[in-house]
């Protein structure tokens, strides 16, 4: 006879693996009895469950909980957790994105967009942060975003904002990677190097900074990270703290009030996650950080991610070899932007898309 050792547990279902009969609640995977009825409709819902001595769920029942509705502007997205954060009631609140809605948010929303959704009001912890699980997303208004004219207007507004700034900050981040050393541990990538170039409206460099940053959660970097970035552990051991990095960026903002430019979504996600890991406030509003890759995709109508070095090759101003160094990549980003800016200001027709397609065809 099987003995049930604990009854009456409660949790919020975040993931379900029907093939392996597993359920993720908070940060723990549980197997469940095959006799239980489990479906994807339970994602984001609160449940009461019982466990046997082998940590298997033997009883499972939904808790009737009325969802709450919210509409607000997305402050940040972090798809590695995954979560979306909004300011509401004077606070930054985090909402867990269940698998059912991950692709919708990933492909149709970005920071600054308005999101209307319902969520389970039962809070739960992931790491040091509190979350609520999204239970549905209202999509009626998203049809407008798919309209090419709306996309064109959004791009025009972004370009006007970009062209009109007095200073630009070109930011590139390198971050830690997991490896066998962290097997079995919930690993989070952290900033371990940054490169920052400040330039004025004409492209003149006014400040340049690069440094290694000591990770907070996982201070010993993996061999995979060392090999990929061609660095030694000693470089991180002697690196600046995250707090020094954070306050340096704050000083840059106070001095120049620049638009920050990155290439791709990864740097923005890693930066946002660093605020949570280190329990600090965001450095700037979402509109102050622009993904120049996204701008290029919209402007040249390219339906896939564009690598940083493929972009500069498409502008025919680089023929070297890519190296993974933050200050070098920040300089490449700087050169891409001012070439792009000159094309916009002169209303020049440039064969960027054709050059890019040739690069892809000749790989």
Short mmCIF file of C-alpha atoms in Angstrom, two decimals:
data_model
loop_
_atom_site.label_atom_id
_atom_site.label_comp_id
_atom_site.label_asym_id
_atom_site.label_seq_id
_atom_site.Cartn_x
_atom_site.Cartn_y
_atom_site.Cartn_z
CA UNK A 1 0.00 0.00 0.00
CA UNK A 2 1.42 3.39 -1.05
CA UNK A 3 1.69 5.88 1.79
CA UNK A 4 1.03 9.56 1.10
CA UNK A 5 3.41 11.51 3.31
CA UNK A 6 2.28 15.08 2.58
CA UNK A 7 -1.09 16.52 1.57
CA UNK A 8 -2.45 19.90 0.74
CA UNK A 9 0.45 21.46 -1.16
CA UNK A 10 -0.42 24.41 -3.39
CA UNK A 11 1.42 25.82 -6.39
CA UNK A 12 1.13 27.51 -9.77
CA UNK A 13 1.72 25.35 -12.86
CA UNK A 14 4.33 26.97 -15.12
CA UNK A 15 5.20 24.17 -17.53
CA UNK A 16 3.76 20.77 -18.47
CA UNK A 17 5.54 17.91 -20.23
CA UNK A 18 2.78 15.51 -21.21
CA UNK A 19 5.12 12.95 -22.79
CA UNK A 20 7.26 12.54 -19.67
CA UNK A 21 4.33 13.27 -17.33
CA UNK A 22 6.07 16.14 -15.56
CA UNK A 23 4.83 19.44 -14.13
CA UNK A 24 6.93 22.49 -13.24
CA UNK A 25 5.72 24.42 -10.21
CA UNK A 26 7.83 27.39 -9.14
CA UNK A 27 11.38 26.03 -9.63
CA UNK A 28 10.70 22.29 -9.16
CA UNK A 29 9.75 19.60 -11.66
CA UNK A 30 7.41 16.87 -10.36
CA UNK A 31 6.34 13.67 -12.05
CA UNK A 32 2.64 12.86 -11.78
CA UNK A 33 0.56 9.70 -11.68
CA UNK A 34 -0.61 8.68 -15.20
CA UNK A 35 -4.14 8.26 -13.84
CA UNK A 36 -4.39 12.02 -13.26
CA UNK A 37 -6.00 14.28 -15.84
CA UNK A 38 -3.51 16.94 -16.91
CA UNK A 39 -3.89 19.35 -19.87
CA UNK A 40 -2.33 22.55 -21.22
CA UNK A 41 -5.39 24.46 -19.99
CA UNK A 42 -3.87 24.17 -16.51
CA UNK A 43 -0.88 26.37 -17.41
CA UNK A 44 -0.74 29.42 -15.16
CA UNK A 45 -3.44 28.02 -12.87
CA UNK A 46 -3.25 27.43 -9.12
CA UNK A 47 -3.56 23.81 -7.97
CA UNK A 48 -3.65 21.79 -4.81
CA UNK A 49 -1.68 18.57 -4.91
CA UNK A 50 -0.41 15.66 -2.82
CA UNK A 51 2.94 13.83 -2.99
CA UNK A 52 4.05 10.32 -2.24
CA UNK A 53 7.42 9.28 -0.84
CA UNK A 54 9.02 9.37 -4.31
CA UNK A 55 8.06 13.03 -4.84
CA UNK A 56 5.39 12.01 -7.37
CA UNK A 57 2.09 13.90 -7.53
CA UNK A 58 -0.68 11.46 -6.68
CA UNK A 59 -3.53 13.94 -6.36
CA UNK A 60 -4.17 17.15 -8.29
CA UNK A 61 -7.05 19.59 -8.20
CA UNK A 62 -7.52 23.05 -9.70
CA UNK A 63 -8.19 25.88 -7.26
CA UNK A 64 -10.98 28.06 -8.54
CA UNK A 65 -9.34 31.46 -8.79
CA UNK A 66 -10.75 34.40 -10.76
CA UNK A 67 -8.17 35.92 -13.10
CA UNK A 68 -7.44 39.65 -12.98
CA UNK A 69 -7.19 41.82 -16.08
CA UNK A 70 -4.47 44.37 -16.78
CA UNK A 71 -3.49 46.66 -19.64
CA UNK A 72 -0.21 48.56 -19.62
CA UNK A 73 2.97 49.46 -21.44
CA UNK A 74 5.68 46.81 -21.46
CA UNK A 75 8.69 48.06 -19.52
CA UNK A 76 10.92 45.08 -20.28
CA UNK A 77 10.95 41.56 -21.73
CA UNK A 78 13.23 38.73 -20.65
CA UNK A 79 12.65 35.59 -22.70
CA UNK A 80 15.29 33.58 -20.83
CA UNK A 81 13.09 33.40 -17.71
CA UNK A 82 10.59 34.08 -19.49
CA UNK A 83 8.85 37.17 -18.13
CA UNK A 84 7.28 40.47 -19.09
CA UNK A 85 7.38 43.43 -16.70
CA UNK A 86 5.01 46.39 -16.47
CA UNK A 87 4.76 49.43 -14.22
CA UNK A 88 1.47 49.42 -12.37
CA UNK A 89 0.48 51.15 -9.15
CA UNK A 90 3.90 52.79 -8.98
CA UNK A 91 5.70 49.42 -8.99
CA UNK A 92 7.45 47.25 -11.55
CA UNK A 93 5.50 43.97 -11.58
CA UNK A 94 6.78 40.76 -13.21
CA UNK A 95 4.50 38.33 -15.08
CA UNK A 96 5.60 34.82 -16.03
CA UNK A 97 4.96 33.92 -19.67
CA UNK A 98 3.68 30.35 -19.94
CA UNK A 99 4.55 28.28 -23.02
CA UNK A 100 1.07 28.85 -24.45
CA UNK A 101 1.79 32.57 -24.96
CA UNK A 102 5.58 32.67 -25.29
CA UNK A 103 5.72 32.72 -29.10
CA UNK A 104 2.96 35.33 -29.30
CA UNK A 105 4.82 37.73 -27.02
CA UNK A 106 8.22 36.89 -28.53
CA UNK A 107 7.17 37.66 -32.12
CA UNK A 108 4.46 40.30 -31.73
CA UNK A 109 5.43 42.48 -28.77
CA UNK A 110 8.41 44.56 -27.73
CA UNK A 111 9.20 46.98 -24.87
CA UNK A 112 7.05 50.09 -25.23
CA UNK A 113 4.05 48.20 -26.67
CA UNK A 114 0.77 48.03 -24.79
CA UNK A 115 -0.21 44.57 -23.60
CA UNK A 116 -3.71 43.62 -22.45
CA UNK A 117 -3.95 40.31 -20.62
CA UNK A 118 -5.33 38.38 -17.68
CA UNK A 119 -3.24 36.81 -14.94
CA UNK A 120 -3.54 34.51 -11.95
CA UNK A 121 -3.51 36.74 -8.82
CA UNK A 122 -1.67 34.08 -6.78
CA UNK A 123 1.96 35.16 -6.54
CA UNK A 124 4.96 32.85 -6.53
CA UNK A 125 8.73 33.17 -6.26
CA UNK A 126 11.41 32.53 -8.89
CA UNK A 127 14.84 33.29 -7.50
CA UNK A 128 14.61 36.57 -5.61
CA UNK A 129 11.61 37.95 -7.54
CA UNK A 130 7.86 37.62 -7.21
CA UNK A 131 5.77 36.72 -10.28
CA UNK A 132 2.20 36.29 -11.47
CA UNK A 133 1.36 33.88 -14.29
CA UNK A 134 -0.31 35.14 -17.49
CA UNK A 135 -3.50 33.19 -18.24
CA UNK A 136 -4.66 34.87 -21.47
CA UNK A 137 -3.73 37.65 -23.91
CA UNK A 138 -6.16 39.97 -25.69
CA UNK A 139 -5.17 40.03 -29.34
CA UNK A 140 -7.92 42.07 -31.06
CA UNK A 141 -5.81 45.24 -31.28
CA UNK A 142 -2.70 43.46 -32.56
CA UNK A 143 -4.17 43.33 -36.08
CA UNK A 144 -3.21 46.99 -36.42
CA UNK A 145 0.43 46.19 -35.70
CA UNK A 146 0.51 43.69 -38.57
CA UNK A 147 -0.58 46.49 -40.93
CA UNK A 148 2.48 47.49 -43.03
CA UNK A 149 1.48 51.17 -42.77
CA UNK A 150 1.53 50.98 -38.96
CA UNK A 151 4.96 49.35 -39.06
CA UNK A 152 6.12 52.06 -41.47
CA UNK A 153 4.83 54.81 -39.15
CA UNK A 154 6.50 53.16 -36.16
CA UNK A 155 9.77 53.03 -38.08
CA UNK A 156 9.47 56.67 -39.12
CA UNK A 157 8.96 57.75 -35.50
CA UNK A 158 11.97 55.67 -34.41
CA UNK A 159 14.15 57.19 -37.14
CA UNK A 160 13.10 60.73 -36.20
CA UNK A 161 13.94 60.00 -32.58
CA UNK A 162 17.28 58.47 -33.59
CA UNK A 163 18.38 61.27 -35.90
CA UNK A 164 17.48 64.02 -33.45
CA UNK A 165 19.78 63.05 -30.55
CA UNK A 166 22.89 64.99 -29.48
CA UNK A 167 24.71 61.94 -28.10
CA UNK A 168 24.67 58.20 -28.71
CA UNK A 169 25.93 55.37 -26.50
CA UNK A 170 26.93 52.22 -28.38
CA UNK A 171 26.78 49.35 -25.91
CA UNK A 172 27.93 45.77 -26.36
CA UNK A 173 27.86 43.13 -23.65
CA UNK A 174 29.57 39.78 -23.36
CA UNK A 175 28.04 37.40 -20.86
CA UNK A 176 28.81 34.16 -19.07
CA UNK A 177 27.71 30.77 -20.38
CA UNK A 178 26.87 27.59 -18.56
CA UNK A 179 29.05 24.48 -18.75
CA UNK A 180 29.59 21.11 -17.06
CA UNK A 181 30.71 22.99 -13.94
CA UNK A 182 27.12 24.15 -13.41
CA UNK A 183 25.28 20.97 -14.37
CA UNK A 184 22.18 20.51 -12.23
CA UNK A 185 22.11 24.18 -11.24
CA UNK A 186 19.65 26.71 -12.62
CA UNK A 187 22.23 28.86 -14.38
CA UNK A 188 21.67 32.49 -15.34
CA UNK A 189 23.96 34.31 -17.80
CA UNK A 190 25.50 37.49 -16.36
CA UNK A 191 27.46 40.43 -17.76
CA UNK A 192 31.20 39.73 -17.68
CA UNK A 193 32.44 42.39 -20.13
CA UNK A 194 31.08 45.61 -21.55
CA UNK A 195 32.22 47.95 -24.28
CA UNK A 196 30.77 51.46 -24.46
CA UNK A 197 31.45 54.20 -26.98
CA UNK A 198 29.89 57.66 -26.60
CA UNK A 199 29.74 59.78 -29.75
CA UNK A 200 28.15 63.08 -30.70
CA UNK A 201 25.68 63.77 -33.50
CA UNK A 202 28.47 63.87 -36.13
CA UNK A 203 30.03 60.60 -34.99
CA UNK A 204 32.98 62.06 -33.09
CA UNK A 205 34.07 59.86 -30.18
CA UNK A 206 33.82 61.68 -26.85
CA UNK A 207 34.28 58.76 -24.46
CA UNK A 208 35.29 55.10 -24.65
CA UNK A 209 35.27 52.48 -21.92
CA UNK A 210 35.73 48.72 -21.73
CA UNK A 211 36.12 46.49 -18.71
CA UNK A 212 35.46 43.02 -17.35
CA UNK A 213 32.67 42.68 -14.79
CA UNK A 214 32.59 40.13 -11.97
CA UNK A 215 29.39 38.02 -12.04
CA UNK A 216 27.23 38.11 -8.92
CA UNK A 217 25.54 34.70 -8.86
CA UNK A 218 28.21 32.58 -10.53
CA UNK A 219 31.57 34.30 -9.94
CA UNK A 220 33.62 31.44 -11.46
CA UNK A 221 33.22 31.47 -15.25
CA UNK A 222 32.95 28.17 -17.11
CA UNK A 223 35.65 26.77 -19.39
CA UNK A 224 33.16 27.16 -22.24
CA UNK A 225 32.99 30.91 -21.55
CA UNK A 226 36.78 31.20 -21.33
CA UNK A 227 37.24 29.38 -24.62
CA UNK A 228 34.51 31.29 -26.48
CA UNK A 229 35.66 34.74 -25.35
CA UNK A 230 39.38 33.89 -25.28
CA UNK A 231 39.79 35.09 -21.71
CA UNK A 232 41.27 33.66 -18.52
CA UNK A 233 39.60 33.26 -15.14
CA UNK A 234 42.11 35.74 -13.67
CA UNK A 235 40.61 38.52 -15.82
CA UNK A 236 37.26 38.04 -14.07
CA UNK A 237 38.78 37.58 -10.63
CA UNK A 238 40.30 41.08 -10.88
CA UNK A 239 37.29 42.62 -12.65
CA UNK A 240 35.13 45.53 -11.51
CA UNK A 241 32.00 44.75 -9.53
CA UNK A 242 28.54 44.92 -11.06
CA UNK A 243 27.84 47.92 -8.80
CA UNK A 244 30.80 49.81 -10.29
CA UNK A 245 29.54 49.02 -13.80
CA UNK A 246 26.02 50.13 -12.84
CA UNK A 247 27.15 53.46 -11.38
CA UNK A 248 29.46 54.12 -14.32
CA UNK A 249 26.51 53.82 -16.71
CA UNK A 250 24.48 56.10 -14.43
CA UNK A 251 27.24 58.72 -14.64
CA UNK A 252 27.25 58.45 -18.45
CA UNK A 253 23.50 59.04 -18.51
CA UNK A 254 23.86 62.07 -16.22
CA UNK A 255 26.63 63.58 -18.38
CA UNK A 256 25.26 62.97 -21.87
CA UNK A 257 21.64 61.75 -21.68
CA UNK A 258 22.36 59.62 -24.76
CA UNK A 259 20.23 57.21 -26.76
CA UNK A 260 21.63 53.74 -26.08
CA UNK A 261 22.01 51.47 -29.10
CA UNK A 262 22.53 47.70 -29.06
CA UNK A 263 22.45 45.05 -31.78
CA UNK A 264 19.83 42.35 -31.25
CA UNK A 265 17.66 41.50 -28.27
CA UNK A 266 20.20 39.57 -26.17
CA UNK A 267 22.06 42.55 -24.69
CA UNK A 268 18.81 44.21 -23.63
CA UNK A 269 17.58 41.00 -21.96
CA UNK A 270 20.88 40.41 -20.15
CA UNK A 271 20.93 44.03 -18.94
CA UNK A 272 17.32 43.83 -17.71
CA UNK A 273 17.99 40.56 -15.92
CA UNK A 274 21.06 42.08 -14.23
CA UNK A 275 18.77 44.56 -12.45
CA UNK A 276 16.82 41.67 -10.93
CA UNK A 277 19.92 39.67 -10.00
CA UNK A 278 21.53 42.67 -8.29
CA UNK A 279 18.33 44.18 -6.88
CA UNK A 280 18.71 47.61 -8.51
CA UNK A 281 16.39 49.93 -10.40
CA UNK A 282 16.48 50.00 -14.24
CA UNK A 283 19.07 52.43 -15.58
CA UNK A 284 16.76 54.02 -18.15
CA UNK A 285 13.30 53.84 -19.69
CA UNK A 286 12.72 51.33 -22.48
CA UNK A 287 12.50 54.06 -25.18
CA UNK A 288 16.11 55.07 -24.44
CA UNK A 289 17.41 51.67 -25.58
CA UNK A 290 17.06 50.95 -29.29
CA UNK A 291 17.78 47.67 -31.03
CA UNK A 292 19.49 48.82 -34.23
CA UNK A 293 19.16 45.34 -35.72
CA UNK A 294 15.36 45.60 -35.49
CA UNK A 295 15.49 49.02 -37.17
CA UNK A 296 17.55 47.55 -40.02
CA UNK A 297 15.16 44.64 -40.45
CA UNK A 298 12.22 47.02 -40.73
CA UNK A 299 13.93 49.60 -42.92
CA UNK A 300 15.40 47.13 -45.43
CA UNK A 301 12.49 44.66 -45.10
CA UNK A 302 14.61 41.66 -44.17
CA UNK A 303 12.67 38.83 -42.56
CA UNK A 304 15.41 37.36 -40.37
CA UNK A 305 17.96 38.36 -37.75
CA UNK A 306 21.04 40.08 -39.20
CA UNK A 307 24.42 39.34 -37.63
CA UNK A 308 26.43 42.40 -36.57
CA UNK A 309 29.35 41.55 -38.83
CA UNK A 310 27.12 40.61 -41.75
CA UNK A 311 25.55 44.05 -41.39
CA UNK A 312 28.84 45.93 -41.58
CA UNK A 313 29.95 43.75 -44.50
CA UNK A 314 26.69 44.63 -46.25
CA UNK A 315 27.70 48.28 -45.92
CA UNK A 316 31.02 47.34 -47.55
CA UNK A 317 33.11 48.94 -44.82
CA UNK A 318 34.53 45.82 -43.17
CA UNK A 319 36.48 42.85 -44.52
CA UNK A 320 38.16 41.54 -41.37
CA UNK A 321 37.39 38.63 -39.03
CA UNK A 322 34.90 38.73 -36.19
CA UNK A 323 36.29 38.55 -32.67
CA UNK A 324 34.17 38.39 -29.53
CA UNK A 325 35.33 41.52 -27.73
CA UNK A 326 32.85 44.04 -26.36
CA UNK A 327 34.69 47.26 -27.25
CA UNK A 328 35.44 46.05 -30.80
CA UNK A 329 31.78 45.16 -31.32
CA UNK A 330 30.72 48.53 -29.89
CA UNK A 331 32.94 50.24 -32.45
CA UNK A 332 31.44 48.12 -35.26
CA UNK A 333 27.98 49.16 -34.02
CA UNK A 334 29.11 52.81 -34.06
CA UNK A 335 30.28 52.51 -37.70
CA UNK A 336 27.06 50.81 -38.79
CA UNK A 337 24.91 53.51 -37.22
CA UNK A 338 26.65 56.51 -38.76
CA UNK A 339 26.65 54.87 -42.19
CA UNK A 340 22.93 54.23 -41.76
CA UNK A 341 22.35 57.76 -40.47
CA UNK A 342 24.10 59.29 -43.49
CA UNK A 343 21.89 57.22 -45.81
CA UNK A 344 18.75 58.43 -44.01
CA UNK A 345 19.78 62.09 -43.99
CA UNK A 346 20.81 62.09 -47.68
CA UNK A 347 17.77 60.02 -48.71
CA UNK A 348 20.23 57.73 -50.47
CA UNK A 349 19.19 54.41 -51.98
CA UNK A 350 21.73 51.91 -50.75
CA UNK A 351 21.87 48.19 -51.81
CA UNK A 352 22.13 46.87 -48.24
CA UNK A 353 19.51 44.16 -48.76
CA UNK A 354 21.10 42.95 -52.00
CA UNK A 355 24.56 42.86 -50.41
CA UNK A 356 23.20 40.97 -47.41
CA UNK A 357 21.42 38.40 -49.58
CA UNK A 358 24.62 37.85 -51.55
CA UNK A 359 26.49 37.22 -48.32
CA UNK A 360 23.88 34.66 -47.23
CA UNK A 361 23.91 32.92 -50.62
CA UNK A 362 27.71 32.63 -50.66
CA UNK A 363 28.16 31.18 -47.19
#
